Amino acid sequence: MRILFLTHAFNSLTQRLYVELAALGHQLAVEFDINDSVTQEAVALFRPHLILAPYLRRAIPPEIWRQHVCLIVHPGIVGDRGPSALDWAIHHGESEWGVTLLQAEMAMDAGPVWAAATFVMRPAMKSSLYRNEVTEAAVRAVRAALQKLPDYLAGHWRPQQLPLQPMHPLLRQEDRAIDWSRDTTARALTHLRAADGFPGVRDTLFGQPCQLFNAHAYAASGEPGAILGRAGEGVVRATIDGAVWLGHVKRLDTAIKLPCVAAFPEAAALPELTPNVDEIEYCESGEIGYLSFNFYNGAMGTSACERLLAAFAAAKSRPTKVIVLLGGEDFFSNGLDLNRIEAAASPADESWRNINAMDDLCAAIIHTQDRLTVSALRGNAGAGGAYLALAADYVWARRGVVLNPHYKNMGNLYGSEYWRYLLPRRVGEPRAKEIMRRRLPLGATEAVEIGFIDASFGDDWQDFDLTLRARAEAIAHAPNFTAQLAAKQHRRAADEASKPLATYRAEELKQMQRNFFGFDPSYHIARHHFVQKTPASWTPRHLAIHRETSWAIPD
Ligand code: COA
């Protein structure tokens, strides 16, 4: 079937559905929802059997939904209507929530129901629920709806029209506000969780209006509303019965989401408190060391890379046989921290420092000769973060993980992290070129098929965690462990003799230097738009295949 994705952006949910439906053999095209005439043009060119809207901020024009089946992925249970669905669910303390696939009609979220799926709510940030539970439920609902489509088109089945429920209004900043003089930690956290990712909770810090993101409870007390100190890169603020740690903030004057201490120089003067959640954690089980690095949004700035390198070196000083790199909970890694680069006095210089710190980290993993290494991707990885994963000997991913192992979407960035070494040795030179050229997301299953990673397993996070630990144990206790290690050392030595790792790095960095300091400002422009979240004004051609001159509808 031809399926057109009509979406505000090619976000994680859209990408996940894209890889799932591509794997089912459907022909897919994407059109960003820019205006009605552009959408109509896309529909006329692609002539889809189905229009799927995973992430829309506007209504679909009636001329389209009257003539085509348009299914909207609504992040709410059956009967729920209106914007801010997940935000309201968190505010209301729902214990179970879901995703409903509705057919587009004149009234918002009022169309007949094609499919639905539910999940148990977790006390987590909205963005995390969206990337995990909502995404998995959406996949289940879309799969169920697709099975009904042939019967619908043949006139044998009609979706269920439910009685219309009242619609939730948009959750406004007034509803999201925290009253620091009256609110408990639990209430403040509910508001912060429901606003995480976008739009944040509007507040004031150090006299500056800003939006707050990324928070957790902190064991401290003080005068309600007072900033008690800084812990890690966040600040701790008292509530009436405790405190919350505020990790990230977007000042209204700069509009760049940054760690609190980076956004506010005033934070440096605060008393330093012990962080009660560390981004980097190391633990051991038998002869296996597990290193997790839960950087917000998977962004790894210069200091994050340096701290992780030090933690990796410390892990290597331990008497283990295997080191497992776990990445973060929601993202394994998304490479350079583009927000920090954007906020730097010289973004070009900061980009250079950041890529060198990232390369140092990758080199340390590749050069590890006395034990085996594993990258275990619980969450998605993009750009340099995907190649950081490939620096390990084994790469495993949770089945629902989506990889974006390419750089060009960021203003034609060449990329480093030794990808010229790591990629062709796994998939061969022609496919390496193809991956970089296509710039498309790669699902974990397909990534295994082409040899990009070694294995994908685990239907959910817990399942993945249990299995990866069992697999790591199996490696550590394999009868041929010593032989495996010897083979790894032999291969590295042979690779080094054929082309030193330093040469790969120098070649890549020469290209990156052009991207950062050269005449072509594409990378700086693309990064600026990415950080500022500038709405798209056109759909990239690699997604809008119907706009290619070679596009022709198959007979
Ligand atoms: N630096 C800073 N922030 C980043 C980031 C990075 N490298 N990668 C992702 N983010 C942020 C996004 O801005 C977004 O922020 P929000 O919390 O304000 O919404 C959040 O992480 C989630 O990203 P999003 O794009 O919504 O996730 P996605 O799963 O839909 O898409 C990617 C994943 C990897 C395709 C996309 O984030 C991306 O292109 N990232 C940039 C990768 C890159 O070019 N890195 C530099 C070269 S190594």
XYZ file of C-alpha atoms and ligand atoms in Angstrom:
603
model
C 0.000 0.000 0.000
C 1.028 3.614 -0.499
C 0.934 5.404 2.838
C 1.507 9.124 3.161
C 2.706 10.395 6.516
C 1.277 13.851 7.102
C 3.084 15.257 10.069
C 4.314 18.440 11.698
C 7.829 16.995 11.917
C 9.656 13.725 11.357
C 9.804 13.156 15.122
C 10.648 9.969 16.991
C 7.098 8.565 16.874
C 6.788 9.264 13.144
C 10.175 7.682 12.517
C 9.265 4.584 14.480
C 6.013 4.135 12.538
C 7.931 4.792 9.337
C 10.424 1.974 9.974
C 7.648 -0.388 11.118
C 5.522 0.193 8.021
C 8.512 0.098 5.689
C 9.403 -3.300 7.169
C 5.860 -4.481 6.341
C 6.581 -3.653 2.705
C 4.464 -0.521 2.327
C 5.538 2.304 0.074
C 5.980 5.403 2.195
C 6.233 9.116 1.626
C 6.312 11.966 4.094
C 4.881 15.454 3.761
C 5.273 18.046 6.483
C 2.048 19.805 7.360
C 2.980 23.264 6.124
C -0.221 24.505 4.512
C -3.347 23.049 2.935
C -2.320 23.540 -0.680
C 1.037 21.821 -0.160
C -0.769 18.902 1.481
C -3.231 18.692 -1.390
C -0.376 18.705 -3.869
C 1.344 15.859 -2.010
C -1.850 13.795 -1.986
C -2.368 14.398 -5.709
C 1.204 13.351 -6.500
C 1.393 10.279 -4.253
C -2.250 9.091 -4.512
C -2.047 7.291 -1.137
C -4.299 4.443 -0.045
C -3.968 5.800 3.470
C -2.898 9.067 5.065
C -1.412 8.616 8.511
C -1.022 11.622 10.807
C 1.242 10.680 13.744
C 1.971 14.226 14.904
C -0.225 17.067 13.694
C -0.787 20.505 15.119
C -3.554 21.536 12.699
C -6.662 19.962 11.270
C -6.512 18.067 7.972
C -8.357 19.992 5.201
C -11.877 18.573 4.540
C -11.145 18.187 0.789
C -8.592 15.580 1.805
C -10.338 13.594 4.536
C -13.565 13.469 2.499
C -11.762 11.630 -0.313
C -9.062 9.656 1.513
C -8.839 7.589 4.651
C -6.959 9.817 7.089
C -6.029 8.282 10.430
C -4.911 10.479 13.291
C -2.721 9.092 16.051
C -4.232 10.621 19.188
C -2.132 10.162 22.370
C -5.192 9.543 24.515
C -7.584 6.752 25.450
C -10.790 6.082 23.517
C -13.174 8.980 24.093
C -10.433 11.451 25.037
C -10.504 14.563 22.861
C -8.492 17.701 22.455
C -4.927 18.961 22.619
C -2.484 18.391 25.525
C -3.859 14.844 25.926
C -0.834 13.344 27.645
C -0.250 16.524 29.657
C -3.778 16.312 31.089
C -3.377 12.607 31.805
C -0.307 13.395 33.947
C -2.106 16.287 35.665
C -5.058 14.058 36.464
C -2.829 11.284 37.803
C -4.287 8.692 35.393
C -3.015 5.201 36.148
C -3.687 3.891 32.666
C -3.554 5.783 29.396
C -3.493 4.977 25.720
C -3.352 5.837 22.066
C -6.380 5.954 19.782
C -6.420 5.901 16.013
C -9.236 8.160 14.846
C -10.504 8.811 11.355
C -10.294 12.529 10.549
C -13.608 14.338 10.409
C -14.864 17.907 10.696
C -14.860 18.106 14.498
C -11.532 17.612 16.230
C -10.857 14.059 17.549
C -14.497 13.214 16.892
C -14.096 10.706 14.080
C -14.787 6.972 14.312
C -12.253 4.807 16.119
C -10.159 2.410 14.004
C -7.984 0.987 16.761
C -6.675 1.723 20.239
C -4.048 0.476 22.659
C -3.479 1.161 26.339
C -0.528 1.226 28.698
C 0.181 1.613 32.400
C 1.323 5.125 33.273
C 4.772 5.539 34.800
C 5.770 8.414 37.096
C 7.999 9.871 34.378
C 8.535 12.920 32.222
C 5.996 13.400 29.421
C 8.781 13.233 26.841
C 9.871 9.856 28.191
C 6.310 8.483 28.176
C 5.924 9.727 24.601
C 9.159 8.100 23.417
C 8.373 4.791 25.102
C 4.819 3.851 26.114
C 2.990 6.132 23.657
C 5.214 5.063 20.778
C 4.798 1.338 21.504
C 1.014 1.726 21.862
C 0.854 3.716 18.621
C 2.698 0.936 16.791
C 0.190 -1.629 18.095
C -2.794 0.542 17.143
C -1.479 1.359 13.656
C -0.740 -2.301 12.959
C -4.295 -3.218 14.048
C -5.800 -0.474 11.876
C -3.806 -1.536 8.825
C -5.224 -5.025 9.079
C -8.706 -3.536 8.794
C -7.946 -1.309 5.821
C -8.525 -3.892 3.021
C -11.956 -4.725 4.492
C -12.771 -1.027 4.826
C -11.781 -0.312 1.235
C -13.858 -3.298 0.083
C -16.833 -1.979 2.059
C -16.912 -4.978 4.458
C -16.047 -3.103 7.642
C -16.802 0.297 9.128
C -15.078 1.838 12.177
C -17.019 2.427 15.345
C -18.493 5.905 15.837
C -18.591 6.670 19.571
C -20.814 9.192 21.358
C -19.032 12.533 21.423
C -17.273 13.397 24.681
C -16.442 16.952 25.775
C -13.065 18.195 24.582
C -10.134 19.094 26.850
C -8.915 22.634 26.305
C -5.259 23.365 25.615
C -3.329 23.167 28.885
C -2.255 26.782 29.392
C 0.735 28.112 31.271
C -1.659 29.341 33.991
C -2.690 25.703 34.591
C 0.925 24.592 34.536
C 2.235 27.230 36.957
C 3.945 26.168 40.188
C 3.112 28.164 43.300
C 6.363 27.648 45.182
C 4.912 29.086 48.393
C 2.069 26.527 48.460
C 2.887 23.552 46.285
C 4.239 20.245 47.514
C 7.103 18.477 45.780
C 4.619 15.999 44.311
C 2.503 18.755 42.796
C 5.483 20.677 41.444
C 6.818 17.480 39.877
C 3.456 16.694 38.287
C 3.510 20.090 36.588
C 7.128 19.759 35.511
C 6.631 16.230 34.189
C 3.507 17.191 32.227
C 5.376 20.022 30.491
C 8.695 18.328 29.805
C 10.032 18.442 26.264
C 7.527 21.098 25.283
C 6.431 23.694 26.443
C 8.074 23.609 29.891
C 6.745 25.349 32.988
C 6.978 29.131 32.809
C 8.700 30.489 35.901
C 11.366 32.909 37.053
C 14.914 32.085 38.102
C 17.439 34.706 39.224
C 14.884 37.342 38.241
C 14.745 36.099 34.630
C 11.584 34.691 33.007
C 12.260 31.178 31.762
C 10.751 27.746 31.141
C 11.711 24.802 33.317
C 12.422 21.229 32.136
C 13.931 17.984 33.391
C 13.244 17.729 37.115
C 13.207 15.208 39.916
C 12.630 15.171 43.672
C 15.584 16.192 45.832
C 15.991 15.373 49.524
C 16.437 18.825 51.088
C 14.324 21.487 52.713
C 14.308 25.224 53.050
C 12.123 28.273 52.740
C 9.540 27.415 50.060
C 10.627 28.793 46.682
C 14.224 29.449 47.778
C 17.062 28.218 45.569
C 19.029 26.066 47.994
C 22.080 25.447 45.857
C 23.378 23.791 42.710
C 23.747 20.063 42.283
C 25.535 18.856 39.185
C 24.370 21.121 36.388
C 20.985 21.819 37.942
C 19.693 23.897 40.811
C 17.696 22.776 43.842
C 14.569 24.696 44.777
C 12.561 24.232 47.964
C 8.867 23.343 48.005
C 6.665 23.347 51.116
C 7.600 19.763 51.985
C 10.972 19.164 50.336
C 12.723 20.230 47.179
C 13.022 19.603 43.448
C 16.118 19.484 41.307
C 15.673 21.550 38.142
C 17.979 20.330 35.407
C 17.264 22.386 32.310
C 15.891 25.786 31.547
C 15.055 27.893 28.509
C 15.558 31.579 29.204
C 13.061 33.666 27.280
C 15.808 36.031 26.115
C 17.988 33.347 24.482
C 15.406 30.620 23.781
C 18.042 27.858 24.031
C 17.323 24.915 26.314
C 20.395 24.543 28.540
C 21.412 23.068 31.884
C 20.511 25.583 34.614
C 24.112 26.325 35.554
C 25.032 26.959 31.919
C 22.044 29.264 31.393
C 22.573 31.250 34.594
C 26.116 32.347 35.519
C 24.587 33.423 38.855
C 24.292 29.730 39.766
C 28.084 29.516 40.195
C 27.785 31.493 43.443
C 25.294 29.029 44.969
C 26.372 26.496 47.577
C 27.333 23.201 45.968
C 25.053 20.312 46.942
C 25.575 16.627 46.275
C 23.729 15.477 43.160
C 21.272 12.751 44.147
C 21.031 11.462 40.604
C 24.223 11.098 38.617
C 24.112 11.203 34.827
C 27.025 8.773 34.702
C 26.754 5.603 36.758
C 28.941 2.553 36.982
C 28.092 -0.737 38.620
C 29.425 -4.251 38.485
C 27.867 -7.648 38.461
C 30.405 -10.421 38.621
C 32.961 -9.851 35.898
C 30.856 -7.341 34.002
C 30.963 -3.576 34.378
C 27.877 -1.583 33.361
C 28.394 2.066 32.473
C 25.289 4.174 31.916
C 25.284 7.788 30.751
C 21.897 9.390 30.923
C 22.535 12.773 29.329
C 19.414 14.861 28.786
C 18.140 14.320 25.234
C 21.218 12.197 24.556
C 23.243 15.341 23.875
C 26.903 14.933 24.751
C 28.767 18.200 25.138
C 32.513 18.551 25.629
C 32.437 18.172 29.399
C 29.981 15.252 29.197
C 32.383 13.443 26.824
C 35.338 14.195 29.093
C 33.536 12.978 32.205
C 32.416 9.847 30.412
C 35.955 9.209 29.161
C 37.208 9.437 32.749
C 34.437 7.067 33.894
C 35.319 4.644 31.094
C 39.003 4.771 32.113
C 37.975 4.064 35.722
C 35.824 1.153 34.527
C 38.836 -0.208 32.650
C 40.889 -0.177 35.832
C 38.499 -2.712 37.361
C 39.077 -6.470 37.108
C 36.191 -7.160 34.706
C 36.063 -9.121 31.466
C 33.276 -7.176 29.757
C 32.212 -3.509 29.844
C 28.651 -2.773 28.764
C 27.881 0.767 27.636
C 24.217 1.365 28.396
C 23.814 4.960 27.210
C 20.808 6.783 28.636
C 17.318 5.576 29.428
C 15.541 7.343 26.563
C 18.453 7.891 24.189
C 21.706 5.997 23.847
C 23.325 9.155 22.479
C 22.562 11.883 19.942
C 26.145 13.043 19.497
C 27.381 16.602 19.931
C 25.393 18.872 22.224
C 24.057 21.259 19.618
C 22.329 23.476 22.192
C 25.530 24.146 24.084
C 27.347 24.745 20.839
C 24.672 27.223 19.792
C 24.988 29.056 23.120
C 28.801 29.198 23.023
C 30.642 32.463 22.372
C 32.200 30.784 19.325
C 30.033 27.912 18.085
C 32.718 26.869 15.587
C 35.357 26.539 18.312
C 32.950 24.745 20.641
C 31.961 22.356 17.827
C 35.647 21.592 17.344
C 36.246 20.971 21.048
C 33.124 18.834 21.260
C 33.950 16.609 18.278
C 37.497 16.098 19.545
C 36.195 15.113 22.984
C 33.743 12.711 21.312
C 36.530 11.242 19.168
C 38.736 10.774 22.249
C 35.946 8.791 23.845
C 35.351 6.637 20.748
C 39.108 6.036 20.404
C 39.345 4.876 24.029
C 36.597 2.305 23.381
C 38.093 1.109 20.098
C 41.569 0.837 21.684
C 40.316 -1.294 24.592
C 42.286 -4.488 24.094
C 42.193 -6.263 27.417
C 38.476 -7.002 27.552
C 35.367 -7.107 25.383
C 32.996 -4.191 25.070
C 29.272 -4.085 24.341
C 26.964 -1.212 23.437
C 23.432 -1.969 24.629
C 20.975 0.559 23.215
C 17.908 0.937 25.416
C 16.918 4.076 23.501
C 17.465 5.677 20.107
C 20.783 6.905 18.805
C 21.491 9.543 16.195
C 24.440 10.924 14.238
C 27.686 10.603 16.230
C 25.800 8.800 19.000
C 25.163 5.884 16.628
C 28.889 5.630 15.830
C 29.807 5.875 19.494
C 27.780 2.666 19.835
C 29.660 1.038 16.951
C 32.991 1.657 18.719
C 32.228 -1.380 20.925
C 32.836 -4.998 19.901
C 29.180 -5.994 20.154
C 26.186 -3.756 19.511
C 22.715 -4.761 20.720
C 19.529 -2.744 20.640
C 16.040 -2.968 22.084
C 13.704 -4.040 19.299
C 11.885 -0.701 19.180
C 15.045 1.390 18.879
C 15.400 3.708 15.883
C 18.843 4.711 14.664
C 19.770 7.701 12.554
C 23.335 6.797 11.624
C 23.966 9.761 9.328
C 25.016 13.385 9.662
C 23.978 15.211 6.526
C 20.626 16.385 7.877
C 22.638 18.761 10.059
C 23.679 21.126 7.255
C 25.652 18.529 5.307
C 27.883 17.753 8.254
C 30.575 15.204 7.293
C 30.729 13.556 10.710
C 33.557 11.974 12.655
C 33.571 9.464 15.546
C 35.634 7.181 13.260
C 32.594 6.361 11.150
C 34.778 5.893 8.085
C 36.417 3.011 9.961
C 33.464 1.651 11.920
C 30.715 1.655 9.288
C 32.257 -0.039 6.215
C 33.767 -2.803 8.332
C 30.267 -3.723 9.463
C 28.150 -3.183 6.345
C 30.637 -2.851 3.459
C 31.512 0.229 1.486
C 28.491 0.390 -0.904
C 25.978 0.111 1.938
C 27.920 2.612 4.044
C 27.529 5.123 1.221
C 23.863 4.245 0.885
C 23.181 4.786 4.619
C 24.810 8.203 4.509
C 23.047 9.162 1.285
C 19.542 7.943 2.227
C 19.533 9.821 5.556
C 16.619 7.687 6.706
C 15.943 6.182 10.103
C 16.963 2.574 10.532
C 14.902 0.262 12.727
C 16.753 -2.159 14.994
C 15.528 -5.218 13.077
C 16.729 -3.877 9.735
C 19.959 -2.772 11.397
C 20.605 -6.416 12.350
C 19.709 -7.649 8.866
C 22.324 -5.419 7.240
C 24.959 -6.070 9.915
C 24.926 -2.543 11.302
C 24.321 -4.020 14.761
C 24.620 -7.588 16.024
C 21.291 -8.256 17.703
C 17.950 -6.753 18.612
C 15.699 -8.157 21.295
C 13.354 -7.218 24.111
C 9.799 -6.001 23.635
C 10.191 -3.470 26.391
C 12.848 -1.846 28.475
C 12.781 -4.431 31.303
C 12.790 -7.342 28.891
C 15.776 -5.820 27.077
C 17.617 -5.171 30.333
C 17.174 -8.738 31.572
C 18.256 -10.284 28.285
C 21.255 -8.031 27.788
C 22.563 -8.960 31.229
C 22.181 -12.652 30.458
C 23.968 -12.154 27.134
C 26.787 -10.189 28.762
C 27.200 -13.023 31.281
C 27.330 -15.512 28.426
C 30.149 -13.546 26.779
C 32.124 -13.259 30.015
C 31.801 -16.975 30.703
C 32.115 -18.243 27.150
C 34.665 -21.069 26.902
C 36.242 -19.240 23.965
C 36.504 -15.879 25.762
C 40.316 -15.824 25.535
C 40.193 -16.794 21.875
C 37.670 -14.020 21.214
C 39.914 -11.510 22.901
C 42.911 -12.695 20.904
C 40.900 -12.424 17.672
C 39.898 -8.889 18.587
C 43.514 -7.897 19.290
C 44.638 -9.497 16.060
C 42.002 -7.710 14.031
C 42.778 -4.324 15.595
C 46.489 -4.784 14.899
C 45.781 -5.752 11.289
C 43.404 -2.809 10.828
C 45.951 -0.450 12.361
C 48.642 -1.751 10.024
C 46.442 -1.271 6.995
C 45.353 2.245 8.026
C 46.029 3.801 11.428
C 43.052 4.960 13.435
C 44.714 8.370 13.706
C 44.571 8.698 9.913
C 40.825 8.073 9.894
C 40.425 10.729 12.538
C 42.618 13.238 10.733
C 40.702 12.691 7.470
C 37.313 13.067 9.108
C 38.343 16.096 11.112
C 39.704 17.795 8.026
C 36.186 17.654 6.590
C 34.655 18.714 9.889
C 37.012 21.678 10.076
C 35.546 22.823 6.755
C 32.031 22.370 8.130
C 32.836 24.385 11.249
C 35.260 27.050 9.990
C 34.858 27.057 6.180
C 33.011 29.413 3.843
C 29.852 27.297 3.660
C 27.716 28.173 6.723
C 25.197 25.316 6.160
C 26.023 23.496 9.404
C 25.718 26.651 11.500
C 22.417 27.570 9.858
C 20.985 24.063 10.198
C 22.080 23.865 13.851
C 20.505 27.231 14.594
C 17.172 26.116 13.109
C 17.375 22.774 14.927
C 18.017 24.395 18.304
C 15.447 27.139 17.780
C 12.939 24.593 16.427
C 12.163 26.708 13.375
C 9.072 25.206 11.717
C 9.895 23.503 8.432
C 8.988 25.418 5.290
C 9.394 22.414 2.988
C 9.775 18.658 3.264
C 13.256 17.284 2.569
C 13.310 15.439 -0.755
C 14.578 12.189 0.711
C 11.288 11.992 2.644
C 8.918 13.523 0.051
C 9.650 10.884 -2.568
C 6.507 11.894 -4.479
C 8.246 15.166 -5.349
C 11.179 13.442 -7.039
C 11.155 13.840 -10.818
C 11.635 10.078 -11.094
C 8.478 9.389 -9.052
C 5.754 7.490 -10.875
C 2.839 5.646 -9.316
C 3.199 1.938 -9.976
C 0.426 0.462 -12.119
N 22.022 18.240 20.821
C 21.108 18.907 21.577
N 19.826 18.541 21.657
C 19.456 17.463 20.941
C 20.361 16.724 20.144
C 21.699 17.146 20.110
N 22.603 16.491 19.408
N 19.690 15.728 19.564
C 18.421 15.799 19.986
N 18.277 16.868 20.798
C 17.059 17.307 21.468
C 16.041 17.912 20.511
O 16.292 19.286 20.293
C 14.765 17.678 21.281
O 14.694 18.689 22.260
P 13.365 19.065 23.055
O 13.480 18.349 24.365
O 13.490 20.532 23.243
O 12.195 18.668 22.237
C 15.013 16.361 21.987
O 16.421 16.172 21.982
C 14.402 15.213 21.299
O 14.861 15.254 19.981
P 13.928 14.966 18.769
O 14.522 15.514 17.542
O 12.524 15.338 19.123
O 14.080 13.428 18.827
P 13.773 12.503 17.714
O 13.910 11.138 18.293
O 12.476 12.898 17.120
O 14.921 12.704 16.619
C 17.247 12.764 15.915
C 16.201 12.160 16.851
C 18.589 12.115 16.278
C 16.917 12.448 14.459
C 17.279 14.270 16.053
O 17.207 14.628 17.408
C 18.562 14.877 15.493
O 18.692 15.035 14.295
N 19.500 15.236 16.399
C 20.741 15.887 16.037
C 21.817 14.860 15.821
C 23.062 15.558 15.336
O 23.107 16.070 14.240
N 24.088 15.611 16.195
C 25.264 16.366 15.887
C 26.269 15.661 15.077
S 27.101 14.380 15.975
